[in-house]
Amino acid sequence: MQKKLAITGLAFSICFSTFSFAKDYVIGVTQNNVGVDSYQTTYDIALKDTMTKYPNVEGIVLDAGGNVARQIAQVQDLIQQEVDAIILWPTNGQALTPIVRKAKQMGIPVIITNSNISEKGQEFITAFSGPNTITQGQYAAELMCEGLNGKGQVVQITGQPGYQTAINRQKGFEDSLAADCPGVSIIDSQPGDWNREKSQRVMENFITRFGTKIDGVYAADDNMGIGALNAIKEADLKNIKIVGATNFAVGYDAIKEGSYYGSVVQSPVSDAIAALAITMKILNGDKVEKDNYFDTPKVTLANIDEFERPVF
């Protein structure tokens, strides 16, 4: 059905785009923060490109710019426009729950993409599409344990506080390490907010406090891991094992040169394609699973040639 596309009440002119094709369905998308890193930028491009391949879809693609209040307003506006479905990349898994509940009450399916919403919000969503971020944390713990031969002290740089991926990757890492690798202990954790420069400062502080007592660093994504690597190089420290996640191009290159122990592979292109495919199944009346995870294998120098260098 054709839906009204006029944006109501809010000035989103600098952060949305609309695709004009045959219009059986209108899908509203609100993303986290497209400009924050190359993963989200690549996802945005892939999503828009994939959307053009569905001739019966019209899309409203928004970017919350990392602002929770803006994203809540964007979802509210999409509800008022009576879109057929909403794809949501939450800026904060807790704060979005009330507006997701409202979308469900209005009969609009919400598909969470990339980073899940909080446990309280699960009953209001139709499906999740993305990586299993708890498993990614477990994989990182396995890599760290392997890299340190089961013994050592590590520091942890987490993602943005309140962001479900950050929460899950931290939980998966800490729980797995405690259960399966008791000889490796975490001596401190600090947020790096998915930001390379902030993570470098966090690592500089760790080095000031702990110095050569640090055997390993776990960063919740490779962007932050490279920030830590830069601080380690500047301090001229050796033999510190760094494990990250998402396998950005910079992480891939660092693994190849031997300065970075490992990561987990995750494609923003596959992420975007999967979110849209799940949404189309729902709109077409097909049955889908609540959680739809794609594989994110571990990568180290031993197997890196099995994977293509990331484009982000």
Short mmCIF file of C-alpha atoms in Angstrom, two decimals, residues 1-310:
data_model
loop_
_atom_site.label_atom_id
_atom_site.label_comp_id
_atom_site.label_asym_id
_atom_site.label_seq_id
_atom_site.Cartn_x
_atom_site.Cartn_y
_atom_site.Cartn_z
CA MET A 1 0.00 0.00 0.00
CA GLN A 2 1.04 3.53 -0.66
CA LYS A 3 1.85 5.56 2.43
CA LYS A 4 2.16 9.25 3.00
CA LEU A 5 5.79 10.28 3.02
CA ALA A 6 5.68 13.86 4.24
CA ILE A 7 7.92 14.30 7.28
CA THR A 8 5.83 15.70 10.07
CA GLY A 9 6.87 18.05 12.79
CA LEU A 10 10.65 17.56 12.68
CA ALA A 11 13.36 18.91 10.46
CA PHE A 12 15.25 15.86 9.22
CA SER A 13 16.31 17.39 5.95
CA ILE A 14 20.00 16.79 6.55
CA CYS A 15 19.75 13.18 7.66
CA PHE A 16 17.22 11.30 5.55
CA SER A 17 16.79 10.14 2.02
CA THR A 18 13.79 8.66 0.22
CA PHE A 19 13.78 6.15 -2.60
CA SER A 20 11.08 6.44 -5.22
CA PHE A 21 10.07 3.13 -6.81
CA ALA A 22 6.88 1.15 -7.04
CA LYS A 23 5.37 1.41 -3.60
CA ASP A 24 3.83 -1.73 -2.22
CA TYR A 25 5.74 -1.18 1.01
CA VAL A 26 7.26 1.79 2.78
CA ILE A 27 10.11 0.84 5.12
CA GLY A 28 11.42 3.33 7.64
CA VAL A 29 15.00 2.95 8.80
CA THR A 30 16.73 4.80 11.61
CA GLN A 31 20.40 4.09 12.10
CA ASN A 32 22.72 4.75 15.02
CA ASN A 33 25.43 7.10 13.83
CA VAL A 34 26.46 6.74 10.21
CA GLY A 35 29.43 9.06 10.43
CA VAL A 36 31.00 7.55 13.54
CA ASP A 37 33.03 4.84 11.85
CA SER A 38 33.60 3.15 8.53
CA TYR A 39 31.47 0.11 9.48
CA GLN A 40 28.32 2.19 9.85
CA THR A 41 29.09 4.21 6.74
CA THR A 42 29.52 1.02 4.68
CA TYR A 43 26.32 -0.43 6.17
CA ASP A 44 24.41 2.73 5.16
CA ILE A 45 25.65 2.52 1.57
CA ALA A 46 24.89 -1.22 1.34
CA LEU A 47 21.41 -0.78 2.82
CA LYS A 48 20.43 1.95 0.36
CA ASP A 49 21.90 0.01 -2.56
CA THR A 50 20.08 -3.18 -1.56
CA MET A 51 16.83 -1.30 -1.09
CA THR A 52 16.91 -0.19 -4.72
CA LYS A 53 16.87 -3.87 -5.73
CA TYR A 54 13.40 -4.34 -4.25
CA PRO A 55 11.15 -2.71 -6.88
CA ASN A 56 8.14 -2.70 -4.59
CA VAL A 57 9.84 -0.88 -1.74
CA GLU A 58 10.05 2.80 -0.87
CA GLY A 59 12.52 3.63 1.88
CA ILE A 60 12.92 6.42 4.38
CA VAL A 61 16.47 6.13 5.68
CA LEU A 62 17.39 8.24 8.70
CA ASP A 63 20.50 8.71 10.80
CA ALA A 64 20.13 9.49 14.51
CA GLY A 65 23.66 10.84 14.72
CA GLY A 66 24.20 8.93 17.96
CA ASN A 67 21.49 11.01 19.66
CA VAL A 68 18.93 8.94 21.57
CA ALA A 69 16.35 11.72 21.75
CA ARG A 70 16.61 12.30 18.02
CA GLN A 71 16.15 8.60 17.31
CA ILE A 72 13.06 8.39 19.51
CA ALA A 73 11.63 11.36 17.60
CA GLN A 74 12.48 9.68 14.29
CA VAL A 75 10.65 6.48 15.26
CA GLN A 76 7.70 8.56 16.45
CA ASP A 77 7.60 10.30 13.08
CA LEU A 78 7.78 7.01 11.18
CA ILE A 79 4.85 5.73 13.26
CA GLN A 80 2.84 8.85 12.39
CA GLN A 81 3.56 8.24 8.72
CA GLU A 82 2.19 4.70 9.12
CA VAL A 83 5.15 3.01 7.46
CA ASP A 84 4.79 -0.73 6.89
CA ALA A 85 7.88 -1.69 8.92
CA ILE A 86 10.70 -0.05 10.84
CA ILE A 87 14.32 -1.20 10.78
CA LEU A 88 15.99 0.16 13.90
CA TRP A 89 19.70 0.26 14.78
CA PRO A 90 19.36 1.40 18.40
CA THR A 91 21.52 4.16 19.79
CA ASN A 92 20.66 2.84 23.25
CA GLY A 93 19.06 -0.52 23.92
CA GLN A 94 17.31 0.67 27.08
CA ALA A 95 15.94 4.07 26.11
CA LEU A 96 14.28 2.92 22.87
CA THR A 97 12.00 0.39 24.54
CA PRO A 98 8.95 2.67 25.11
CA ILE A 99 8.84 3.91 21.51
CA VAL A 100 9.29 0.37 20.17
CA ARG A 101 6.36 -0.70 22.34
CA LYS A 102 4.31 2.10 20.79
CA ALA A 103 5.18 0.92 17.27
CA LYS A 104 3.99 -2.57 18.16
CA GLN A 105 0.76 -1.15 19.59
CA MET A 106 0.23 0.64 16.27
CA GLY A 107 0.69 -2.65 14.38
CA ILE A 108 4.05 -1.74 12.84
CA PRO A 109 6.68 -4.52 12.96
CA VAL A 110 10.08 -3.40 14.26
CA ILE A 111 13.18 -5.25 13.09
CA ILE A 112 16.24 -4.54 15.20
CA THR A 113 19.47 -4.53 13.23
CA ASN A 114 23.12 -4.98 14.21
CA SER A 115 22.88 -4.25 17.95
CA ASN A 116 20.01 -5.67 19.95
CA ILE A 117 17.57 -3.83 22.14
CA SER A 118 17.39 -4.47 25.90
CA GLU A 119 15.75 -7.54 27.41
CA LYS A 120 12.71 -5.47 28.42
CA GLY A 121 12.17 -4.47 24.82
CA GLN A 122 12.32 -7.96 23.36
CA GLU A 123 8.58 -8.61 23.61
CA PHE A 124 7.86 -5.59 21.40
CA ILE A 125 10.11 -6.38 18.46
CA THR A 126 9.30 -8.73 15.59
CA ALA A 127 12.85 -9.89 14.86
CA PHE A 128 16.53 -9.20 15.35
CA SER A 129 19.08 -9.44 12.55
CA GLY A 130 22.79 -9.22 13.20
CA PRO A 131 25.74 -10.85 14.94
CA ASN A 132 25.48 -12.76 18.20
CA THR A 133 27.47 -10.28 20.26
CA ILE A 134 27.63 -12.50 23.34
CA THR A 135 29.27 -15.17 21.17
CA GLN A 136 31.65 -12.57 19.78
CA GLY A 137 32.78 -11.77 23.33
CA GLN A 138 33.25 -15.49 23.97
CA TYR A 139 35.32 -15.81 20.80
CA ALA A 140 37.48 -12.88 21.91
CA ALA A 141 38.08 -14.58 25.27
CA GLU A 142 39.12 -17.77 23.47
CA LEU A 143 41.54 -15.79 21.30
CA MET A 144 43.00 -14.00 24.33
CA CYS A 145 43.42 -17.25 26.25
CA GLU A 146 45.09 -18.83 23.24
CA GLY A 147 47.37 -15.82 22.66
CA LEU A 148 48.53 -15.75 26.29
CA ASN A 149 48.79 -19.54 26.62
CA GLY A 150 46.26 -19.41 29.44
CA LYS A 151 48.10 -17.05 31.77
CA GLY A 152 48.37 -13.27 32.16
CA GLN A 153 46.75 -9.94 33.01
CA VAL A 154 44.63 -8.00 30.56
CA VAL A 155 42.94 -4.62 30.33
CA GLN A 156 39.62 -4.16 28.57
CA ILE A 157 38.37 -1.24 26.45
CA THR A 158 34.61 -1.46 26.14
CA GLY A 159 32.29 0.27 23.69
CA GLN A 160 29.76 3.03 24.33
CA PRO A 161 28.07 2.61 27.75
CA GLY A 162 24.40 1.58 27.44
CA TYR A 163 24.89 0.28 23.91
CA GLN A 164 23.78 -3.36 23.82
CA THR A 165 26.66 -4.58 21.64
CA ALA A 166 29.10 -3.10 24.14
CA ILE A 167 27.25 -4.71 27.04
CA ASN A 168 27.06 -8.12 25.35
CA ARG A 169 30.64 -8.24 24.09
CA GLN A 170 31.88 -7.34 27.56
CA LYS A 171 29.65 -9.95 29.21
CA GLY A 172 30.62 -12.67 26.73
CA PHE A 173 34.32 -11.90 27.19
CA GLU A 174 34.27 -11.70 30.99
CA ASP A 175 32.04 -14.76 31.54
CA SER A 176 33.97 -16.94 29.12
CA LEU A 177 37.36 -15.92 30.47
CA ALA A 178 36.31 -16.60 34.07
CA ALA A 179 34.80 -19.98 33.21
CA ASP A 180 37.28 -21.35 30.71
CA CYS A 181 40.56 -19.51 31.24
CA PRO A 182 41.00 -18.75 34.97
CA GLY A 183 44.72 -18.05 34.56
CA VAL A 184 43.94 -14.84 32.67
CA SER A 185 42.56 -12.00 34.78
CA ILE A 186 41.10 -8.59 33.89
CA ILE A 187 42.83 -5.87 35.89
CA ASP A 188 40.72 -2.94 34.64
CA SER A 189 37.99 -1.98 32.16
CA GLN A 190 37.26 1.47 30.73
CA PRO A 191 34.96 2.64 27.90
CA GLY A 192 36.45 3.75 24.61
CA ASP A 193 33.05 4.73 23.11
CA TRP A 194 33.93 3.10 19.74
CA ASN A 195 36.40 5.97 19.26
CA ARG A 196 40.02 5.35 18.26
CA GLU A 197 41.45 8.55 19.73
CA LYS A 198 39.66 8.11 23.06
CA SER A 199 40.80 4.49 23.21
CA GLN A 200 44.39 5.55 22.67
CA ARG A 201 44.07 7.90 25.65
CA VAL A 202 42.48 5.12 27.72
CA MET A 203 45.38 2.81 26.83
CA GLU A 204 47.94 5.50 27.67
CA ASN A 205 46.35 5.74 31.10
CA PHE A 206 46.44 1.95 31.50
CA ILE A 207 50.15 1.97 30.60
CA THR A 208 50.85 4.74 33.11
CA ARG A 209 49.13 2.76 35.85
CA PHE A 210 50.13 -0.82 35.05
CA GLY A 211 53.14 -0.60 32.70
CA THR A 212 54.72 -3.96 31.89
CA LYS A 213 52.18 -5.80 34.04
CA ILE A 214 49.85 -5.68 31.02
CA ASP A 215 50.01 -8.88 28.97
CA GLY A 216 46.93 -8.35 26.80
CA VAL A 217 44.27 -5.87 25.63
CA TYR A 218 40.72 -6.69 24.65
CA ALA A 219 39.02 -3.92 22.68
CA ALA A 220 35.34 -4.32 21.77
CA ASP A 221 36.08 -3.37 18.17
CA ASP A 222 39.18 -3.05 16.00
CA ASN A 223 38.84 0.71 15.69
CA MET A 224 39.46 0.98 19.44
CA GLY A 225 42.01 -1.83 19.30
CA ILE A 226 44.12 0.19 16.87
CA GLY A 227 43.95 3.14 19.27
CA ALA A 228 45.37 0.83 21.95
CA LEU A 229 48.03 -0.43 19.54
CA ASN A 230 49.12 3.14 18.80
CA ALA A 231 49.57 3.82 22.52
CA ILE A 232 51.55 0.58 22.96
CA LYS A 233 53.85 1.46 20.06
CA GLU A 234 54.44 4.97 21.43
CA ALA A 235 55.35 3.49 24.83
CA ASP A 236 57.65 1.00 23.06
CA LEU A 237 56.10 -1.94 24.89
CA LYS A 238 56.53 -5.42 23.45
CA ASN A 239 54.67 -8.74 23.49
CA ILE A 240 51.23 -7.38 24.43
CA LYS A 241 48.51 -9.43 22.76
CA ILE A 242 45.66 -7.33 21.35
CA VAL A 243 42.28 -8.87 20.54
CA GLY A 244 39.48 -6.89 18.94
CA ALA A 245 36.18 -7.46 17.14
CA THR A 246 34.44 -6.69 13.83
CA ASN A 247 37.72 -6.90 11.86
CA PHE A 248 38.03 -3.46 10.31
CA ALA A 249 40.60 -3.06 7.51
CA VAL A 250 43.04 -1.53 10.00
CA GLY A 251 42.66 -4.59 12.23
CA TYR A 252 43.14 -6.91 9.26
CA ASP A 253 46.37 -5.11 8.31
CA ALA A 254 47.65 -5.16 11.90
CA ILE A 255 47.06 -8.91 12.14
CA LYS A 256 48.93 -9.39 8.86
CA GLU A 257 51.93 -7.42 10.16
CA GLY A 258 51.90 -9.40 13.43
CA SER A 259 51.20 -6.50 15.81
CA TYR A 260 47.60 -7.54 16.60
CA TYR A 261 46.66 -11.04 17.74
CA GLY A 262 43.12 -11.55 16.47
CA SER A 263 39.56 -10.42 15.88
CA VAL A 264 36.17 -11.70 14.72
CA VAL A 265 35.01 -11.19 11.13
CA GLN A 266 31.84 -9.19 10.59
CA SER A 267 30.62 -7.69 7.32
CA PRO A 268 28.52 -4.49 7.27
CA VAL A 269 27.34 -5.42 3.78
CA SER A 270 26.02 -8.80 4.94
CA ASP A 271 24.57 -7.05 7.99
CA ALA A 272 22.52 -4.62 5.86
CA ILE A 273 21.42 -7.24 3.33
CA ALA A 274 20.26 -9.58 6.10
CA ALA A 275 18.22 -6.87 7.86
CA LEU A 276 16.35 -6.00 4.69
CA ALA A 277 15.82 -9.65 3.71
CA ILE A 278 14.26 -10.43 7.10
CA THR A 279 12.06 -7.36 6.86
CA MET A 280 10.79 -8.36 3.42
CA LYS A 281 9.97 -11.86 4.66
CA ILE A 282 7.91 -10.34 7.47
CA LEU A 283 6.10 -7.98 5.11
CA ASN A 284 5.36 -10.87 2.75
CA GLY A 285 3.85 -12.88 5.58
CA ASP A 286 6.60 -15.47 5.85
CA LYS A 287 7.45 -16.94 9.22
CA VAL A 288 10.84 -15.83 10.60
CA GLU A 289 12.83 -16.64 13.70
CA LYS A 290 12.96 -14.04 16.46
CA ASP A 291 16.78 -14.01 16.48
CA ASN A 292 18.56 -14.20 13.14
CA TYR A 293 22.33 -14.36 13.63
CA PHE A 294 24.98 -14.52 10.95
CA ASP A 295 28.34 -16.18 11.52
CA THR A 296 31.32 -14.12 12.72
CA PRO A 297 34.36 -16.44 12.68
CA LYS A 298 37.60 -15.86 14.56
CA VAL A 299 40.58 -14.57 12.59
CA THR A 300 44.30 -14.63 13.47
CA LEU A 301 47.52 -14.65 11.48
CA ALA A 302 47.09 -18.43 11.15
CA ASN A 303 43.93 -18.18 9.02
CA ILE A 304 43.73 -14.59 7.81
CA ASP A 305 44.41 -15.51 4.20
CA GLU A 306 41.05 -17.32 4.17
CA PHE A 307 39.32 -13.91 4.40
CA GLU A 308 39.25 -10.93 2.06
CA ARG A 309 40.58 -7.61 3.36
CA PRO A 310 37.54 -5.64 4.60
#
